[in-house]
Structure formats: structure tokens, C-alpha cells
PDB file of C-alpha atoms in Angstrom:
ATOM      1  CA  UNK A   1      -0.777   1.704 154.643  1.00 63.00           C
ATOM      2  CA  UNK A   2       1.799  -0.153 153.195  1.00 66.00           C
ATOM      3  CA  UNK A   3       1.527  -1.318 149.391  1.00 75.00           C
ATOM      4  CA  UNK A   4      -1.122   1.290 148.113  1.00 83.00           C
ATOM      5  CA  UNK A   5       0.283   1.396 145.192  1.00 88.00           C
ATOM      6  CA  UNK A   6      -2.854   2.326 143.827  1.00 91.00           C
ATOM      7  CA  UNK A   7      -2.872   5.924 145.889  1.00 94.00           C
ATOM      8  CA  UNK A   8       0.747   6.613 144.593  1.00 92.00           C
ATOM      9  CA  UNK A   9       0.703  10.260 142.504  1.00 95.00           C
ATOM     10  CA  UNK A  10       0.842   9.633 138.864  1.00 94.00           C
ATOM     11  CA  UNK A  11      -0.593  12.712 137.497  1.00 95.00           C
ATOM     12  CA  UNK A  12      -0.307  15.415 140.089  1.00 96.00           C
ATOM     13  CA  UNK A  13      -3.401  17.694 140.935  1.00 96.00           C
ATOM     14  CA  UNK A  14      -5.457  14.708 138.247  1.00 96.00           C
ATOM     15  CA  UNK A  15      -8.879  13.489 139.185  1.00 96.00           C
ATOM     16  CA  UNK A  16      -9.774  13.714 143.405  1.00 96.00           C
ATOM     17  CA  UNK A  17      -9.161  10.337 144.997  1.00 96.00           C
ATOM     18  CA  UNK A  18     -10.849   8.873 147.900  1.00 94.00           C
ATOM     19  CA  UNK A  19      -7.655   8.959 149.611  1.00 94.00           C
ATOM     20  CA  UNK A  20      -8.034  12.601 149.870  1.00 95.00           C
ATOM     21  CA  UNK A  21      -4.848  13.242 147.137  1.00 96.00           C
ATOM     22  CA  UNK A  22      -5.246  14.023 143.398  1.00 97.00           C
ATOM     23  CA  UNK A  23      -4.470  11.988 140.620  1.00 96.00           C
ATOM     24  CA  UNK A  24      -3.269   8.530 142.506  1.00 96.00           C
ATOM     25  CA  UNK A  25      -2.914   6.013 139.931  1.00 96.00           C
ATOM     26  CA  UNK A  26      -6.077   4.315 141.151  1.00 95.00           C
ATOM     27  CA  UNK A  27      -7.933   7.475 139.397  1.00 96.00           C
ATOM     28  CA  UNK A  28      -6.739   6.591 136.247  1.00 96.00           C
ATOM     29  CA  UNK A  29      -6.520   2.890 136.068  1.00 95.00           C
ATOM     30  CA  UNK A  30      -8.902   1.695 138.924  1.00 93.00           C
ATOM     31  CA  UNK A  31     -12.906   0.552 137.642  1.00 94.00           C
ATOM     32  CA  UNK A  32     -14.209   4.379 138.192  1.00 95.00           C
ATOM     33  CA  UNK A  33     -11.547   5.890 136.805  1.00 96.00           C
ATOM     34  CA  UNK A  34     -12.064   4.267 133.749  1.00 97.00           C
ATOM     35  CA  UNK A  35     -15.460   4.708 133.925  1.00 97.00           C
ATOM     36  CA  UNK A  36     -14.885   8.716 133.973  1.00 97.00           C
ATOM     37  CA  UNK A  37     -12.420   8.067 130.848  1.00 97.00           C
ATOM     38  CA  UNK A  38     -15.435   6.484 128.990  1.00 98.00           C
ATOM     39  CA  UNK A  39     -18.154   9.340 130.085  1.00 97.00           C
ATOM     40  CA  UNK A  40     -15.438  12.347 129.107  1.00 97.00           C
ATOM     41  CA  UNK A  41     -14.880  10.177 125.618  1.00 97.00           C
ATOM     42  CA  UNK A  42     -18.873  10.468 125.279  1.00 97.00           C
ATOM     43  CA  UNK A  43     -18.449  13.771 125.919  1.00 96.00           C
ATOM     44  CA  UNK A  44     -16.170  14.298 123.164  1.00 96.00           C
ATOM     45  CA  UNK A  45     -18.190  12.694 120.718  1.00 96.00           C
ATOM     46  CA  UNK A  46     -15.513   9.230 120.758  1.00 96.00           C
ATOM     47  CA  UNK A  47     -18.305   7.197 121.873  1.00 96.00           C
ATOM     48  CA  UNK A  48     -21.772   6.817 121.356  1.00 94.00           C
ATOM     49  CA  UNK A  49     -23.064   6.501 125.038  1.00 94.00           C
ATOM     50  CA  UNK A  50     -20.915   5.726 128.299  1.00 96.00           C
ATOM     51  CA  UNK A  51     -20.360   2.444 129.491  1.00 97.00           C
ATOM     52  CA  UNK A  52     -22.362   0.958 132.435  1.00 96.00           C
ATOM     53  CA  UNK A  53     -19.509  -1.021 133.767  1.00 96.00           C
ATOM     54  CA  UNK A  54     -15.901  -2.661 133.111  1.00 95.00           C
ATOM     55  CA  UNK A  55     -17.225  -5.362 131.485  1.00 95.00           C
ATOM     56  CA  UNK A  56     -19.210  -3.111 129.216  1.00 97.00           C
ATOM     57  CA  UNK A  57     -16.434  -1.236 128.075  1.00 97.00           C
ATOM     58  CA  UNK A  58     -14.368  -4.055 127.642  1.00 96.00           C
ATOM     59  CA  UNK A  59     -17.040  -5.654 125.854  1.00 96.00           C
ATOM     60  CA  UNK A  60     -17.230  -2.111 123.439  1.00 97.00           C
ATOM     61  CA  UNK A  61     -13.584  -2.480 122.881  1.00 97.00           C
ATOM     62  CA  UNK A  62     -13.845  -6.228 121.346  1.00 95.00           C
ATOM     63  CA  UNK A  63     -16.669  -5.116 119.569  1.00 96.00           C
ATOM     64  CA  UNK A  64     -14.687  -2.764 117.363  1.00 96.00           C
ATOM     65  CA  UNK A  65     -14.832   0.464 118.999  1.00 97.00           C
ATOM     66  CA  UNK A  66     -11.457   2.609 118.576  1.00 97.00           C
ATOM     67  CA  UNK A  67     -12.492   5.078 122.007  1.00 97.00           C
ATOM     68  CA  UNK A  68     -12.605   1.961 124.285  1.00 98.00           C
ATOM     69  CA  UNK A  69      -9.464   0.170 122.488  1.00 97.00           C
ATOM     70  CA  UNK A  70      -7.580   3.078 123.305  1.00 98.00           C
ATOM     71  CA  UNK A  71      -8.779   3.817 126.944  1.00 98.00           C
ATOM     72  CA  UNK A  72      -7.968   0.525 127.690  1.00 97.00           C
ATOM     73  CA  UNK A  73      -4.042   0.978 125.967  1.00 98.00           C
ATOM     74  CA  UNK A  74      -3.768   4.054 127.956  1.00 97.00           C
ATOM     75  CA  UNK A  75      -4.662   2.854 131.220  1.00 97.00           C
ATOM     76  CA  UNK A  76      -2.424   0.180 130.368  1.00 97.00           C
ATOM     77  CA  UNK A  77       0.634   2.346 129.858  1.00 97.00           C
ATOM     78  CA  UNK A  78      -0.535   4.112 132.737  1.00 97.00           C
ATOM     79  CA  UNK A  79       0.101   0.808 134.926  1.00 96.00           C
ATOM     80  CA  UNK A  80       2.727  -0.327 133.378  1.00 96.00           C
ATOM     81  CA  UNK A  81       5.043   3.266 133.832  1.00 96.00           C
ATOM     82  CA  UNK A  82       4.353   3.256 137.679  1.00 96.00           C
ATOM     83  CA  UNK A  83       5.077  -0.225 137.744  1.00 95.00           C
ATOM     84  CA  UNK A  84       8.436   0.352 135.925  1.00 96.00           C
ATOM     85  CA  UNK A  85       9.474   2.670 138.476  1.00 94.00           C
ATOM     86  CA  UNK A  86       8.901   0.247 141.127  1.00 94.00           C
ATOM     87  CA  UNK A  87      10.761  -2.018 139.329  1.00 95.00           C
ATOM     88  CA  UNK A  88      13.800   0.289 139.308  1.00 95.00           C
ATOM     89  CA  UNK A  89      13.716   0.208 143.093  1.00 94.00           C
ATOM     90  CA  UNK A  90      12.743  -2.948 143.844  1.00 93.00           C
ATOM     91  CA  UNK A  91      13.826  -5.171 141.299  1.00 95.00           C
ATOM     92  CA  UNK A  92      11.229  -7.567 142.310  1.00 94.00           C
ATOM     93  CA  UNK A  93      11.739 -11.089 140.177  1.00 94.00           C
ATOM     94  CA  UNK A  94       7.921 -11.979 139.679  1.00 93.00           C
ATOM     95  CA  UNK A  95       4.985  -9.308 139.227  1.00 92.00           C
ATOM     96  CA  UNK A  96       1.258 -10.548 139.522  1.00 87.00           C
ATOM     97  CA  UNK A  97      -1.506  -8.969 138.741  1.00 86.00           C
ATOM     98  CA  UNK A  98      -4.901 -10.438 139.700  1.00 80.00           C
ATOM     99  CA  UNK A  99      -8.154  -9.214 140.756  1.00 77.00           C
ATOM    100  CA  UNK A 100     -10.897  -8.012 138.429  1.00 77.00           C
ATOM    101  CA  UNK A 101      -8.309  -6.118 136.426  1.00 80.00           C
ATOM    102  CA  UNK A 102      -7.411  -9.496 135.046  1.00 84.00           C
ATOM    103  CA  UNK A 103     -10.619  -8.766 132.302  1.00 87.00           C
ATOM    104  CA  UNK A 104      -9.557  -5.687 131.547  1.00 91.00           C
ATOM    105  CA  UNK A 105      -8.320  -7.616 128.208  1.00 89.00           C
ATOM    106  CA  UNK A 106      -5.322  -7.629 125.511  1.00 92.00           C
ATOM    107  CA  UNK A 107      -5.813  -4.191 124.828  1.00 94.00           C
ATOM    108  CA  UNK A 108      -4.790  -3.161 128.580  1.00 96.00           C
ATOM    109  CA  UNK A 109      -2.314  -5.881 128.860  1.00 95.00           C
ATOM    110  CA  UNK A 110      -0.665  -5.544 125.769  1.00 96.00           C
ATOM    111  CA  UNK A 111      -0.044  -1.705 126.420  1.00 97.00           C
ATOM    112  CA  UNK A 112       1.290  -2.616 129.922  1.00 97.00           C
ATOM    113  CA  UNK A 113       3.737  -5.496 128.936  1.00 96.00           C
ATOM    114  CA  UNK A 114       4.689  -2.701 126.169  1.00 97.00           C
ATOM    115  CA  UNK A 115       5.482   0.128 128.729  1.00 97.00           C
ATOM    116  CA  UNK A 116       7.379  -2.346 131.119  1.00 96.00           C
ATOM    117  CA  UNK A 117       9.725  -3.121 127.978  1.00 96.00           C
ATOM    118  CA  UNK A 118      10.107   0.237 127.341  1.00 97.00           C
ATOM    119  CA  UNK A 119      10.609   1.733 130.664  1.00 96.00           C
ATOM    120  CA  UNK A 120      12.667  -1.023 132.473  1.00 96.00           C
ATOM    121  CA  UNK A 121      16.244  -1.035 132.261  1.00 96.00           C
ATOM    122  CA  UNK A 122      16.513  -4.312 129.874  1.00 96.00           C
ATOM    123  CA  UNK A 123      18.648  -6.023 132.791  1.00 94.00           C
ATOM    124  CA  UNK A 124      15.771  -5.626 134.950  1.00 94.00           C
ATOM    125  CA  UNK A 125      13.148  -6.747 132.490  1.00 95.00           C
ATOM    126  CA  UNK A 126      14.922  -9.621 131.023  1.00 94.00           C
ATOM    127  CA  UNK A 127      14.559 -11.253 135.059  1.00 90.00           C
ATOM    128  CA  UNK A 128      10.964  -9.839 134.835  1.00 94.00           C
ATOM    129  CA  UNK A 129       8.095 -12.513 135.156  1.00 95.00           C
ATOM    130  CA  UNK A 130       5.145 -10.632 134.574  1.00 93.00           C
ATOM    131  CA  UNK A 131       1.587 -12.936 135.457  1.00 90.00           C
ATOM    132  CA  UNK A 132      -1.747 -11.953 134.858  1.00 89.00           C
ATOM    133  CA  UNK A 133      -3.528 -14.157 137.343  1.00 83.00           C
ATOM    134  CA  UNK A 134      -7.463 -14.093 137.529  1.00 79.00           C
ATOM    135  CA  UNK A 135      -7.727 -15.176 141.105  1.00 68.00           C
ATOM    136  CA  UNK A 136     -11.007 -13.216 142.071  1.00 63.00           C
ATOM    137  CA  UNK A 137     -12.262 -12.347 145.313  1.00 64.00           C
ATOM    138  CA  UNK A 138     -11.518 -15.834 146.722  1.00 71.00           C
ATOM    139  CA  UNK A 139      -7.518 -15.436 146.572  1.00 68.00           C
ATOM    140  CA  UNK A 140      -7.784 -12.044 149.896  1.00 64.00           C
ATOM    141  CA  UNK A 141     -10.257 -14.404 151.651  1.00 72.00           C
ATOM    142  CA  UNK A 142      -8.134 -17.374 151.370  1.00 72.00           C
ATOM    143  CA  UNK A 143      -5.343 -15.491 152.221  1.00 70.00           C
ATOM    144  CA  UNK A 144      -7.113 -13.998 155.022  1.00 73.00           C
ATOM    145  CA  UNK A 145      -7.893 -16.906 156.394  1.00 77.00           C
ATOM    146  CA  UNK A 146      -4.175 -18.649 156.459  1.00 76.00           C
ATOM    147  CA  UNK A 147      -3.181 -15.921 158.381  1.00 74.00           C
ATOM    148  CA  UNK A 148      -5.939 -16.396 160.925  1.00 77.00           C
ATOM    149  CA  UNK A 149      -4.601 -20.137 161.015  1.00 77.00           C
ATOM    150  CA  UNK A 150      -1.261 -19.256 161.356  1.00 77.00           C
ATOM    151  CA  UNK A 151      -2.145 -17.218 164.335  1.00 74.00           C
ATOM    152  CA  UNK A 152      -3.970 -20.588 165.634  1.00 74.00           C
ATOM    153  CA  UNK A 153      -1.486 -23.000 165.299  1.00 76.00           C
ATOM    154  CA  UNK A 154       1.690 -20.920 165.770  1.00 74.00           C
ATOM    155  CA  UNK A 155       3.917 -22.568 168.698  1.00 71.00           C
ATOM    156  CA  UNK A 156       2.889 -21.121 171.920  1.00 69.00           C
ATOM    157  CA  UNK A 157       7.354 -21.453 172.852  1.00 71.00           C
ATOM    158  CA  UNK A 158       7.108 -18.619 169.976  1.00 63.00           C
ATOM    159  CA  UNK A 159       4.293 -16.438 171.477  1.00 61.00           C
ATOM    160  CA  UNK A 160       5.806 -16.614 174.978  1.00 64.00           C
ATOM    161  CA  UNK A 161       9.333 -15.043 173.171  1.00 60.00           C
ATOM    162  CA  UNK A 162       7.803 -12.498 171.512  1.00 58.00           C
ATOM    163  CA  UNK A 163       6.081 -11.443 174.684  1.00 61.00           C
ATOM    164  CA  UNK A 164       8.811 -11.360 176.727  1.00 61.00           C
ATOM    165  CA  UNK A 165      10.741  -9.527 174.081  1.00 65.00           C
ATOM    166  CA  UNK A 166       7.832  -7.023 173.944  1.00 58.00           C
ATOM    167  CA  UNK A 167       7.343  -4.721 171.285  1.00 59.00           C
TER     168      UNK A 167
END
């Protein structure tokens, strides 16, 4: 289970997770979650009916509409704290985010690159390379697919090693 970031505790006893936990950042920042965000806005009277999907709430935000700008901005700052505290401990150089969150737009983006600033230490975010890469679905199956080929064509002097070493 390595690298869920996504089921790391943001916002403890927040919104069930399919993990089984409460208020993982995925609740808050992931498609559904946002979705939820939108429908509790309609239910507040911030919007006039709740998005269908992402692209529809992105799509209300560049229209104009305040309740979607700013659920975007929070999620944002959402992503960009818990990726600030990673940054503490790792200090990784490069961070990239890709996937479908990619569309989420300037509104997310902005409020994540904003919360990074603010919640690095500036030593740490002046190394920081933060890309927003759009690689789609394509990028896991590539991906996915080198490591079935490095499996193929890995030296069989290496495979005989690591069997006699054993686990």
C-alpha cells in the first residue's frame, strides 16, 4: 500500500472513505469528493443545481460562478498542505501531478502552488519543481507495461542471483 497518499488523514473523522478511514485526503480532493462539495454548496443555496461531473464543475467555475471558483481553491489548498508536509520529510526535488486532476483548472492549481509557497520552508520550495502533467490513462498502462518488459528481458545471470539469495 505504499504511496496512497490519497488515503492519508487530512481532516480526521471527515467524509467515510472507501478505504474504510474518515476524511483521507482523497474525500476532499478526489472527483467524488468534489462532487459532494458541489451538492452540499446546492444545498446551501451557493449554487443553482449540482454538477454532473468534474468537467461540469470546472466548466461552472470558468463560467463565472463564485461556489465552484472557490471549491476548486479549496481543494487546491487542501492538496497543496498535505503535499507540503511531504515535502518537509521528503524533500523530493520534482513533484508531478498528472491524471485527470490535471483539468481541474487555474483555480485548483493556483490555490495549490499558493499553499506549497506558504507552507514549505522557502529552502525547500526554492528546489521545488512543481509539474502539472496531463498524461491520462495511457501514462499507468505504459508504465505497466515497461515493467512487464523489464521482467522479459532482465538477464537470466540476475534471476539465478536473486534466487539463490532467496527472499
Amino acid at each position: 500500500g505504499a504511496g496512497e497518499f490519497g488515503h492519508t488523514v487530512v481532516q480526521p473523522g471527515g467524509r467515510p472513505c472507501t478505504c474504510g478511514k474518515r476524511g483521507c485526503l482523497e474525500t476532499l480532493v478526489g472527483d467524488p469528493g468534489l462532487l459532494l462539495t458541489a451538492q452540499e454548496a446546492v444545498i446551501r443555496s451557493e449554487l443553482a443545481t449540482a454538477p454532473a461531473s468534474i468537467e461540469a464543475l470546472v466548466r461552472l467555475a470558468t463560467d463565472g460562478s463564485v461556489a465552484a471558483q472557490a471549491i476548486l481553491a479549496e481543494a487546491g489548498v487542501c492538496l497543496g498542505t498535505a503535499l507540503a508536509g511531504a515535502i518537509q520529510i521528503l524533500n523530493p526535488r520534482r513533484i508531478i501531478v498528472g491524471g485527470g486532476g490535471v483539468a481541474l483548472g487555474d483555480w485548483f492549481f493556483a490555490a495549490l502552488r499558493r499553499a506549497l509557497r506558504e507552507q514549505t520552508m522557502p529552502l525547500l520550495y526554492a528546489d521545488l519543481d512543481l509539474l502539472i502533467e496531463p498524461w491520462g490513462n495511457e501514462a499507468w498502462a505504459r508504465g505497466a507495461a515497461s515493467l512487464a518488459l523489464l521482467e522479459l528481458f532482465e538477464s537470466p545471470i540476475h534471476r539465478e542471483r536473486a534466487t539463490a539469495e532467496g527472499p
